[in-house]
CSV table of C-alpha atoms and ligand atoms in Angstrom, one decimal:
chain,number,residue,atom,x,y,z
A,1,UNK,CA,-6.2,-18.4,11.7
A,2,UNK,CA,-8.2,-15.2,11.3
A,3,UNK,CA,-7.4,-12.6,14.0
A,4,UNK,CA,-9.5,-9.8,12.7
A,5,UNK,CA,-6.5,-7.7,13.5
A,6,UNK,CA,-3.2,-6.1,12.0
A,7,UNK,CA,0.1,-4.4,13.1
A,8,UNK,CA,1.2,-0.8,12.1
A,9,UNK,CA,3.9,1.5,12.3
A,10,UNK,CA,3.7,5.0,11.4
A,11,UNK,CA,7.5,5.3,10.3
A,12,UNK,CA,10.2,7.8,11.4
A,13,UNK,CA,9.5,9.8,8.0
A,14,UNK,CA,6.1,10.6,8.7
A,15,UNK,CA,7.0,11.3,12.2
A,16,UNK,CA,8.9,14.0,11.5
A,17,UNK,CA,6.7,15.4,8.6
A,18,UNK,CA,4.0,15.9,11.2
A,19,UNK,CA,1.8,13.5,9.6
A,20,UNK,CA,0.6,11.6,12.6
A,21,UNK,CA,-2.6,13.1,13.2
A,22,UNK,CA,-3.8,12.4,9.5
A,23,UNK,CA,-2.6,9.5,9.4
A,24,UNK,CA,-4.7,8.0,12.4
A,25,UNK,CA,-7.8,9.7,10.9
A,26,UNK,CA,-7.2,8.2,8.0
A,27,UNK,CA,-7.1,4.1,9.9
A,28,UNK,CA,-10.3,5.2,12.2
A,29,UNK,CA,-12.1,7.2,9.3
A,30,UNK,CA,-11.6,3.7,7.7
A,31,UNK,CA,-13.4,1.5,10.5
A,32,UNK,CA,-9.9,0.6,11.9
A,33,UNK,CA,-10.5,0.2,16.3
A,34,UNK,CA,-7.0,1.0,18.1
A,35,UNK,CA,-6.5,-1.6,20.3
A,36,UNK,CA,-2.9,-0.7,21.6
A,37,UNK,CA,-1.0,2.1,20.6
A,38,UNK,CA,2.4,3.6,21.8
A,39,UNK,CA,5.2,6.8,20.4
A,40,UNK,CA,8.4,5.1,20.7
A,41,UNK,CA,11.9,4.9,19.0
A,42,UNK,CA,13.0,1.5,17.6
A,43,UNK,CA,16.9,0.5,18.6
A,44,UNK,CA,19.1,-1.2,16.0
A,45,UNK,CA,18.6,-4.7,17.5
A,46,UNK,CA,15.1,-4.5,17.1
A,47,UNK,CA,15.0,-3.1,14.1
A,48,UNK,CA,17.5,-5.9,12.7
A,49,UNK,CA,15.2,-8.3,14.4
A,50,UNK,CA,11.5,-6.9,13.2
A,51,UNK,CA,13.1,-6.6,9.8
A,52,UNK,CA,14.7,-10.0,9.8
A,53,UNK,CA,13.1,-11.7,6.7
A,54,UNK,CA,14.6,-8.8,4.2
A,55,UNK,CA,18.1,-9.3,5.8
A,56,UNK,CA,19.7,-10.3,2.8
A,57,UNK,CA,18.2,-7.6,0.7
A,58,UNK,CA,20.5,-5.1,-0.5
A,59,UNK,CA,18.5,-2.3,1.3
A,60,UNK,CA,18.5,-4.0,4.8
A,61,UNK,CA,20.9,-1.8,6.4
A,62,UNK,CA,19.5,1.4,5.3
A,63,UNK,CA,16.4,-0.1,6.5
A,64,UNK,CA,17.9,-0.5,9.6
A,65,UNK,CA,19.0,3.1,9.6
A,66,UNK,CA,16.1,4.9,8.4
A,67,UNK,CA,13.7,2.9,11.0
A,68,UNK,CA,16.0,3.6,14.0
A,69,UNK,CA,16.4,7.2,12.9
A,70,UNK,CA,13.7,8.7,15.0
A,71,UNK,CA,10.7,7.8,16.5
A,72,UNK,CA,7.4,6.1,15.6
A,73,UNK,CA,4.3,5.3,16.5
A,74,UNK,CA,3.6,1.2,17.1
A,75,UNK,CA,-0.5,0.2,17.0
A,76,UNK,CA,-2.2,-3.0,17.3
A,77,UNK,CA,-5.4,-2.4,14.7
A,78,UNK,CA,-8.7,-4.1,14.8
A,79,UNK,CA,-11.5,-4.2,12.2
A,80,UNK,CA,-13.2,-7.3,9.8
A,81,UNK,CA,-10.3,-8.4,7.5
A,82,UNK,CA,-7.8,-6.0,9.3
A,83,UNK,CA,-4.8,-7.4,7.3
A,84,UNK,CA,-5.5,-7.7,3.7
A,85,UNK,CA,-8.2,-3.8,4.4
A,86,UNK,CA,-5.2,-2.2,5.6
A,87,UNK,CA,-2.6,-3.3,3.2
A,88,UNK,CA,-5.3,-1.9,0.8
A,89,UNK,CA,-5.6,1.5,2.6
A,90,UNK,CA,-1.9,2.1,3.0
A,91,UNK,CA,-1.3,1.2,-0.9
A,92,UNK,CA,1.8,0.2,-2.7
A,93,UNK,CA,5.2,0.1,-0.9
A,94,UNK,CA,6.4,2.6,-4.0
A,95,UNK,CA,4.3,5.7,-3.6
A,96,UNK,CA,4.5,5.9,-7.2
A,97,UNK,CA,2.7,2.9,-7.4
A,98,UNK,CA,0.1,3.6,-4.7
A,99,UNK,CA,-3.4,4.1,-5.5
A,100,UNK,CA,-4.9,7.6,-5.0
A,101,UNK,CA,-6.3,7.7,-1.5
A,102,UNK,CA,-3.8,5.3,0.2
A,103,UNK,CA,-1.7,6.6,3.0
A,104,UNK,CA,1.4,6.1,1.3
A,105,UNK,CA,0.2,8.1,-1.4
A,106,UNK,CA,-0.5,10.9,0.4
A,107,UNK,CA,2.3,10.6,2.8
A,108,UNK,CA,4.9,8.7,1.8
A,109,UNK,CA,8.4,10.2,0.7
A,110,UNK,CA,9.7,7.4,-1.6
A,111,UNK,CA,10.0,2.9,-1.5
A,112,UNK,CA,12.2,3.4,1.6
A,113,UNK,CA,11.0,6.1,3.4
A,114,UNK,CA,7.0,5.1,3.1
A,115,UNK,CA,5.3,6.5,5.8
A,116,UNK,CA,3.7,3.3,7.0
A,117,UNK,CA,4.0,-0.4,8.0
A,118,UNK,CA,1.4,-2.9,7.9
A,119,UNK,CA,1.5,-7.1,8.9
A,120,UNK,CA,1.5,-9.3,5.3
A,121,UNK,CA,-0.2,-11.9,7.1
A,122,UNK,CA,-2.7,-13.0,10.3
A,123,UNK,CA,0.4,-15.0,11.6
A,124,UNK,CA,3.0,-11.9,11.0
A,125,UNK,CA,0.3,-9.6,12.6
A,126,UNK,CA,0.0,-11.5,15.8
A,127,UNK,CA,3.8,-11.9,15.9
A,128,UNK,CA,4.8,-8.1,15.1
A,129,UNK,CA,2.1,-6.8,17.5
A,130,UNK,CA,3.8,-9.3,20.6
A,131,UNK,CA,6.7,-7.8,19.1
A,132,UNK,CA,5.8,-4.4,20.2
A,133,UNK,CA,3.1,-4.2,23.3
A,134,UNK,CA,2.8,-6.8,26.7
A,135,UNK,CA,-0.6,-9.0,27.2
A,136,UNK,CA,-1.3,-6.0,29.8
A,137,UNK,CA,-0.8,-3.5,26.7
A,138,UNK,CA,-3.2,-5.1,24.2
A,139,UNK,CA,-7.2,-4.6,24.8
B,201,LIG,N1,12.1,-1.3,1.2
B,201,LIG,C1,13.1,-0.6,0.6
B,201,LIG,N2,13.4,-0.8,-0.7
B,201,LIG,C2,12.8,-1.8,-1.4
B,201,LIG,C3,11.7,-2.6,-0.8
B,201,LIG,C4,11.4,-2.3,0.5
B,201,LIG,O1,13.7,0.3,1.2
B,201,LIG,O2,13.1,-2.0,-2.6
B,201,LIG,C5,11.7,-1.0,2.6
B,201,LIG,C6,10.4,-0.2,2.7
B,201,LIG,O3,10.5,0.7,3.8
B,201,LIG,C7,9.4,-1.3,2.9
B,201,LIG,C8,10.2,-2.2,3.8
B,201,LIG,O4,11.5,-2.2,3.3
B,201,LIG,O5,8.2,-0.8,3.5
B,201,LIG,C9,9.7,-3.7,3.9
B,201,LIG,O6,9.6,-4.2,2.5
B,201,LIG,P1,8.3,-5.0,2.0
B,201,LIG,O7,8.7,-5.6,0.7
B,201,LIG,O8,7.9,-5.9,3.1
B,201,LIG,O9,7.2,-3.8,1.8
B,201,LIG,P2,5.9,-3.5,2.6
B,201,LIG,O10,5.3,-4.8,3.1
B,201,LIG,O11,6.3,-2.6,3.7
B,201,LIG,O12,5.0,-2.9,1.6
B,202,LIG,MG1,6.2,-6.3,4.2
């Protein structure tokens, strides 16, 4: 399945550091199309739930806590291999480890608190972004 589109969140750290205009120019400067977009604030139980798959990790919980701590911005993105072209413009989950000229590079305050999410997979896109936004909420 190819959806030619990906899931984002721009994450309660970047929120607060103000870094949600830059970061949208960054994903449209890139040839990203918003296709549904909302500023919201994630409760525990679905941050537990969107987070599922790492709940065994050792940093689940504060997972939990840091995405719950404020609010964020959800978007469903469109553009010609959305998934693997964002996961390249957001960079490494360690900013240390992100390229120069990633978002997460430029934004990012650690591995934990890293500015941005972005779908793994066609199938975890599609889920994540139902996750988020109605049929009546998606163009
Ligand atoms: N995370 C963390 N410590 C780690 C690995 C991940 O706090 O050692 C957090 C981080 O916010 C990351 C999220 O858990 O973005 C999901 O982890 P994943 O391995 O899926 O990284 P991503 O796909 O976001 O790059
Ligand atoms: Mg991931």
């Amino acid at each position: 399945m190819t959806t030619n589109r990906t899931f984002t969140m721009i994450k309660p750290d970047a929120v607060e550091n103000g870094h949600i205009g830059n970061i949208i120019d960054m994903v449209t400067s890139a040839g990203f199309e918003i296709k549904a977009m909302k500023y919201t604030r994630l409760s525990k139980e679905q941050a537990q739930e969107f987070y599922a798959v790492h709940a065994e990790r050792p940093f689940y919980g504060e997972l939990v806590s840091y995405m719950t701590s404020g609010p964020i911005v959800a978007a469903i993105l469109e553009k010609e291999n959305a998934v693997a072209d964002f996961r390249a413009l957001i960079g490494a989950t360690d900013p240390a480890e992100a390229a120069e000229g990633t978002i997460r590079k430029a934004y990012a305050e650690n591995k934990g608190r890293n500015a941005v999410h972005g779908s793994d997979s066609d199938e975890n896109a599609e889920i994540e972004g139902k996750f988020h936004f109605s049929a009546e909420e998606i163009h």
